[in-house]
Amino acid sequence: MGLAFKTTESPVGKLKLVASDKGLVAILWQNDKPHRVRLNELVENEEHPVLVETERQLGEYFAGKRKEFSVALDMRGTRFQKDVWEALLAIPFGETRSYGQLAKQLGNPRATRAVGAANGRNPLSIVVPCHRVIGSSGKLTGFAGGLETKAHLLDLEK
Protein backbone atom coordinates (compact mmCIF):
# COMPACT_ATOMS: atom_id res chain seq x y z
CA MET A 1 0.00 0.00 0.00
CA GLY A 2 1.19 3.51 -0.76
CA LEU A 3 2.10 6.10 1.80
CA ALA A 4 -0.15 9.05 2.60
CA PHE A 5 1.16 12.60 2.74
CA LYS A 6 -0.01 16.06 3.59
CA THR A 7 1.79 19.39 3.52
CA THR A 8 1.60 21.73 6.47
CA GLU A 9 2.86 25.24 7.16
CA SER A 10 5.20 25.79 10.12
CA PRO A 11 7.44 28.54 11.50
CA VAL A 12 10.35 26.77 9.75
CA GLY A 13 8.65 26.51 6.35
CA LYS A 14 6.42 24.00 4.64
CA LEU A 15 6.75 20.45 5.93
CA LYS A 16 5.66 17.33 4.06
CA LEU A 17 4.27 14.79 6.52
CA VAL A 18 4.30 11.15 5.37
CA ALA A 19 2.59 8.21 7.08
CA SER A 20 1.74 4.56 6.66
CA ASP A 21 -1.11 2.78 8.40
CA LYS A 22 1.41 1.94 11.18
CA GLY A 23 2.58 5.48 11.92
CA LEU A 24 4.56 8.52 10.86
CA VAL A 25 7.23 7.64 8.28
CA ALA A 26 8.77 11.03 7.48
CA ILE A 27 8.72 14.78 7.93
CA LEU A 28 10.43 16.30 4.93
CA TRP A 29 11.74 19.84 4.56
CA GLN A 30 10.60 22.13 1.79
CA ASN A 31 14.08 22.07 0.21
CA ASP A 32 14.94 18.48 1.17
CA LYS A 33 17.30 16.63 -1.15
CA PRO A 34 15.17 14.16 -3.13
CA HIS A 35 17.34 11.12 -2.31
CA ARG A 36 17.99 11.81 1.40
CA VAL A 37 14.87 9.82 2.34
CA ARG A 38 13.65 7.23 -0.14
CA LEU A 39 9.92 6.67 -0.12
CA ASN A 40 7.52 4.58 -2.17
CA GLU A 41 4.62 6.12 -4.02
CA LEU A 42 2.90 8.90 -2.08
CA VAL A 43 -0.81 9.64 -2.18
CA GLU A 44 -2.11 12.94 -0.82
CA ASN A 45 -4.54 12.41 2.06
CA GLU A 46 -5.34 15.46 4.20
CA GLU A 47 -7.51 13.34 6.53
CA HIS A 48 -5.09 10.50 7.35
CA PRO A 49 -5.37 10.18 11.16
CA VAL A 50 -1.59 9.92 11.75
CA LEU A 51 -0.97 13.02 9.63
CA VAL A 52 -3.76 15.01 11.31
CA GLU A 53 -2.38 14.07 14.75
CA THR A 54 1.21 14.88 13.73
CA GLU A 55 0.14 18.28 12.45
CA ARG A 56 -1.66 18.97 15.75
CA GLN A 57 1.34 17.94 17.85
CA LEU A 58 3.75 19.98 15.69
CA GLY A 59 1.49 23.01 16.18
CA GLU A 60 1.68 22.54 19.94
CA TYR A 61 5.47 22.11 19.77
CA PHE A 62 5.96 25.33 17.79
CA ALA A 63 3.59 27.15 20.19
CA GLY A 64 5.81 26.08 23.12
CA LYS A 65 3.12 23.78 24.56
CA ARG A 66 4.66 20.37 23.78
CA LYS A 67 8.06 18.97 24.78
CA GLU A 68 7.74 15.47 23.40
CA PHE A 69 5.73 13.75 20.72
CA SER A 70 3.41 10.79 21.19
CA VAL A 71 2.48 10.05 17.58
CA ALA A 72 3.09 6.45 16.42
CA LEU A 73 6.29 6.08 14.40
CA ASP A 74 7.03 3.75 11.49
CA MET A 75 10.83 4.01 11.32
CA ARG A 76 12.30 2.69 8.08
CA GLY A 77 16.03 2.17 7.90
CA THR A 78 18.84 -0.21 8.72
CA ARG A 79 19.17 -1.68 12.21
CA PHE A 80 22.04 0.74 12.93
CA GLN A 81 20.07 3.76 11.68
CA LYS A 82 17.10 2.78 13.85
CA ASP A 83 19.41 2.40 16.87
CA VAL A 84 20.75 5.92 16.27
CA TRP A 85 17.22 7.31 15.82
CA GLU A 86 16.11 5.62 19.06
CA ALA A 87 19.10 7.26 20.79
CA LEU A 88 17.94 10.63 19.41
CA LEU A 89 14.53 10.09 21.00
CA ALA A 90 16.27 9.74 24.38
CA ILE A 91 17.88 13.21 24.19
CA PRO A 92 15.80 15.34 26.57
CA PHE A 93 13.99 18.44 25.35
CA GLY A 94 16.28 21.48 25.61
CA GLU A 95 19.50 19.42 25.72
CA THR A 96 22.08 18.52 23.09
CA ARG A 97 24.52 15.68 22.51
CA SER A 98 27.56 15.37 20.27
CA TYR A 99 27.93 12.70 17.61
CA GLY A 100 30.73 11.23 19.72
CA GLN A 101 28.52 11.04 22.81
CA LEU A 102 25.89 9.17 20.80
CA ALA A 103 28.51 6.76 19.42
CA LYS A 104 29.70 6.00 22.97
CA GLN A 105 26.10 5.58 24.14
CA LEU A 106 25.58 3.04 21.35
CA GLY A 107 28.65 1.11 22.50
CA ASN A 108 30.98 2.04 19.65
CA PRO A 109 32.97 5.22 20.38
CA ARG A 110 34.71 4.97 17.00
CA ALA A 111 31.41 5.16 15.10
CA THR A 112 31.13 8.96 15.25
CA ARG A 113 30.98 9.35 11.46
CA ALA A 114 28.50 6.49 11.07
CA VAL A 115 26.31 8.11 13.73
CA GLY A 116 26.55 11.38 11.78
CA ALA A 117 25.54 9.64 8.56
CA ALA A 118 22.57 7.92 10.23
CA ASN A 119 21.59 11.23 11.82
CA GLY A 120 21.66 12.86 8.37
CA ARG A 121 19.32 10.17 7.04
CA ASN A 122 16.79 10.61 9.86
CA PRO A 123 13.47 10.83 8.01
CA LEU A 124 11.54 12.02 11.08
CA SER A 125 12.99 15.50 11.60
CA ILE A 126 11.76 17.42 14.65
CA VAL A 127 9.82 14.43 16.10
CA VAL A 128 13.03 12.35 16.22
CA PRO A 129 15.18 15.29 17.33
CA CYS A 130 18.29 15.14 15.15
CA HIS A 131 18.52 18.92 15.61
CA ARG A 132 19.72 18.22 19.17
CA VAL A 133 22.99 16.73 17.87
CA ILE A 134 25.90 19.14 17.59
CA GLY A 135 29.60 18.97 16.86
CA SER A 136 32.06 18.09 19.65
CA SER A 137 33.15 21.75 19.72
CA GLY A 138 29.58 22.80 20.49
CA LYS A 139 29.07 24.24 17.00
CA LEU A 140 25.99 23.56 14.95
CA THR A 141 26.77 21.10 12.18
CA GLY A 142 24.92 19.71 9.17
CA PHE A 143 21.14 19.60 9.21
CA ALA A 144 18.77 18.70 6.36
CA GLY A 145 16.53 21.65 7.22
CA GLY A 146 19.49 24.07 7.22
CA LEU A 147 21.56 25.43 10.09
CA GLU A 148 19.26 28.44 10.52
CA THR A 149 16.33 26.07 11.11
CA LYS A 150 18.43 23.96 13.50
CA ALA A 151 19.27 27.10 15.50
CA HIS A 152 15.57 28.08 15.52
CA LEU A 153 14.53 24.67 16.88
CA LEU A 154 17.21 24.72 19.57
CA ASP A 155 16.22 28.28 20.60
CA LEU A 156 12.57 27.20 20.76
CA GLU A 157 13.57 24.48 23.23
CA LYS A 158 15.57 26.74 25.55
GROMACS .gro file of C-alpha atoms in nm:
model
  158
    1MET     CA    1   0.000   0.000   0.000
    2GLY     CA    2   0.119   0.351  -0.076
    3LEU     CA    3   0.210   0.610   0.180
    4ALA     CA    4  -0.015   0.905   0.260
    5PHE     CA    5   0.116   1.260   0.274
    6LYS     CA    6  -0.001   1.606   0.359
    7THR     CA    7   0.179   1.939   0.352
    8THR     CA    8   0.160   2.173   0.647
    9GLU     CA    9   0.286   2.524   0.716
   10SER     CA   10   0.520   2.579   1.012
   11PRO     CA   11   0.744   2.854   1.150
   12VAL     CA   12   1.035   2.677   0.975
   13GLY     CA   13   0.865   2.651   0.635
   14LYS     CA   14   0.642   2.400   0.464
   15LEU     CA   15   0.675   2.045   0.593
   16LYS     CA   16   0.566   1.733   0.406
   17LEU     CA   17   0.427   1.479   0.652
   18VAL     CA   18   0.430   1.115   0.537
   19ALA     CA   19   0.259   0.821   0.708
   20SER     CA   20   0.174   0.456   0.666
   21ASP     CA   21  -0.111   0.278   0.840
   22LYS     CA   22   0.141   0.194   1.118
   23GLY     CA   23   0.258   0.548   1.192
   24LEU     CA   24   0.456   0.852   1.086
   25VAL     CA   25   0.723   0.764   0.828
   26ALA     CA   26   0.877   1.103   0.748
   27ILE     CA   27   0.872   1.478   0.793
   28LEU     CA   28   1.043   1.630   0.493
   29TRP     CA   29   1.174   1.984   0.456
   30GLN     CA   30   1.060   2.213   0.179
   31ASN     CA   31   1.408   2.207   0.021
   32ASP     CA   32   1.494   1.848   0.117
   33LYS     CA   33   1.730   1.663  -0.115
   34PRO     CA   34   1.517   1.416  -0.313
   35HIS     CA   35   1.734   1.112  -0.231
   36ARG     CA   36   1.799   1.181   0.140
   37VAL     CA   37   1.487   0.982   0.234
   38ARG     CA   38   1.365   0.723  -0.014
   39LEU     CA   39   0.992   0.667  -0.012
   40ASN     CA   40   0.752   0.458  -0.217
   41GLU     CA   41   0.462   0.612  -0.402
   42LEU     CA   42   0.290   0.890  -0.208
   43VAL     CA   43  -0.081   0.964  -0.218
   44GLU     CA   44  -0.211   1.294  -0.082
   45ASN     CA   45  -0.454   1.241   0.206
   46GLU     CA   46  -0.534   1.546   0.420
   47GLU     CA   47  -0.751   1.334   0.653
   48HIS     CA   48  -0.509   1.050   0.735
   49PRO     CA   49  -0.537   1.018   1.116
   50VAL     CA   50  -0.159   0.992   1.175
   51LEU     CA   51  -0.097   1.302   0.963
   52VAL     CA   52  -0.376   1.501   1.131
   53GLU     CA   53  -0.238   1.407   1.475
   54THR     CA   54   0.121   1.488   1.373
   55GLU     CA   55   0.014   1.828   1.245
   56ARG     CA   56  -0.166   1.897   1.575
   57GLN     CA   57   0.134   1.794   1.785
   58LEU     CA   58   0.375   1.998   1.569
   59GLY     CA   59   0.149   2.301   1.618
   60GLU     CA   60   0.168   2.254   1.994
   61TYR     CA   61   0.547   2.211   1.977
   62PHE     CA   62   0.596   2.533   1.779
   63ALA     CA   63   0.359   2.715   2.019
   64GLY     CA   64   0.581   2.608   2.312
   65LYS     CA   65   0.312   2.378   2.456
   66ARG     CA   66   0.466   2.037   2.378
   67LYS     CA   67   0.806   1.897   2.478
   68GLU     CA   68   0.774   1.547   2.340
   69PHE     CA   69   0.573   1.375   2.072
   70SER     CA   70   0.341   1.079   2.119
   71VAL     CA   71   0.248   1.005   1.758
   72ALA     CA   72   0.309   0.645   1.642
   73LEU     CA   73   0.629   0.608   1.440
   74ASP     CA   74   0.703   0.375   1.149
   75MET     CA   75   1.083   0.401   1.132
   76ARG     CA   76   1.230   0.269   0.808
   77GLY     CA   77   1.603   0.217   0.790
   78THR     CA   78   1.884  -0.021   0.872
   79ARG     CA   79   1.917  -0.168   1.221
   80PHE     CA   80   2.204   0.074   1.293
   81GLN     CA   81   2.007   0.376   1.168
   82LYS     CA   82   1.710   0.278   1.385
   83ASP     CA   83   1.941   0.240   1.687
   84VAL     CA   84   2.075   0.592   1.627
   85TRP     CA   85   1.722   0.731   1.582
   86GLU     CA   86   1.611   0.562   1.906
   87ALA     CA   87   1.910   0.726   2.079
   88LEU     CA   88   1.794   1.063   1.941
   89LEU     CA   89   1.453   1.009   2.100
   90ALA     CA   90   1.627   0.974   2.438
   91ILE     CA   91   1.788   1.321   2.419
   92PRO     CA   92   1.580   1.534   2.657
   93PHE     CA   93   1.399   1.844   2.535
   94GLY     CA   94   1.628   2.148   2.561
   95GLU     CA   95   1.950   1.942   2.572
   96THR     CA   96   2.208   1.852   2.309
   97ARG     CA   97   2.452   1.568   2.251
   98SER     CA   98   2.756   1.537   2.027
   99TYR     CA   99   2.793   1.270   1.761
  100GLY     CA  100   3.073   1.123   1.972
  101GLN     CA  101   2.852   1.104   2.281
  102LEU     CA  102   2.589   0.917   2.080
  103ALA     CA  103   2.851   0.676   1.942
  104LYS     CA  104   2.970   0.600   2.297
  105GLN     CA  105   2.610   0.558   2.414
  106LEU     CA  106   2.558   0.304   2.135
  107GLY     CA  107   2.865   0.111   2.250
  108ASN     CA  108   3.098   0.204   1.965
  109PRO     CA  109   3.297   0.522   2.038
  110ARG     CA  110   3.471   0.497   1.700
  111ALA     CA  111   3.141   0.516   1.510
  112THR     CA  112   3.113   0.896   1.525
  113ARG     CA  113   3.098   0.935   1.146
  114ALA     CA  114   2.850   0.649   1.107
  115VAL     CA  115   2.631   0.811   1.373
  116GLY     CA  116   2.655   1.138   1.178
  117ALA     CA  117   2.554   0.964   0.856
  118ALA     CA  118   2.257   0.792   1.023
  119ASN     CA  119   2.159   1.123   1.182
  120GLY     CA  120   2.166   1.286   0.837
  121ARG     CA  121   1.932   1.017   0.704
  122ASN     CA  122   1.679   1.061   0.986
  123PRO     CA  123   1.347   1.083   0.801
  124LEU     CA  124   1.154   1.202   1.108
  125SER     CA  125   1.299   1.550   1.160
  126ILE     CA  126   1.176   1.742   1.465
  127VAL     CA  127   0.982   1.443   1.610
  128VAL     CA  128   1.303   1.235   1.622
  129PRO     CA  129   1.518   1.529   1.733
  130CYS     CA  130   1.829   1.514   1.515
  131HIS     CA  131   1.852   1.892   1.561
  132ARG     CA  132   1.972   1.822   1.917
  133VAL     CA  133   2.299   1.673   1.787
  134ILE     CA  134   2.590   1.914   1.759
  135GLY     CA  135   2.960   1.897   1.686
  136SER     CA  136   3.206   1.809   1.965
  137SER     CA  137   3.315   2.175   1.972
  138GLY     CA  138   2.958   2.280   2.049
  139LYS     CA  139   2.907   2.424   1.700
  140LEU     CA  140   2.599   2.356   1.495
  141THR     CA  141   2.677   2.110   1.218
  142GLY     CA  142   2.492   1.971   0.917
  143PHE     CA  143   2.114   1.960   0.921
  144ALA     CA  144   1.877   1.870   0.636
  145GLY     CA  145   1.653   2.165   0.722
  146GLY     CA  146   1.949   2.407   0.722
  147LEU     CA  147   2.156   2.543   1.009
  148GLU     CA  148   1.926   2.844   1.052
  149THR     CA  149   1.633   2.607   1.111
  150LYS     CA  150   1.843   2.396   1.350
  151ALA     CA  151   1.927   2.710   1.550
  152HIS     CA  152   1.557   2.808   1.552
  153LEU     CA  153   1.453   2.467   1.688
  154LEU     CA  154   1.721   2.472   1.957
  155ASP     CA  155   1.622   2.828   2.060
  156LEU     CA  156   1.257   2.720   2.076
  157GLU     CA  157   1.357   2.448   2.323
  158LYS     CA  158   1.557   2.674   2.555
   0.00000   0.00000   0.00000
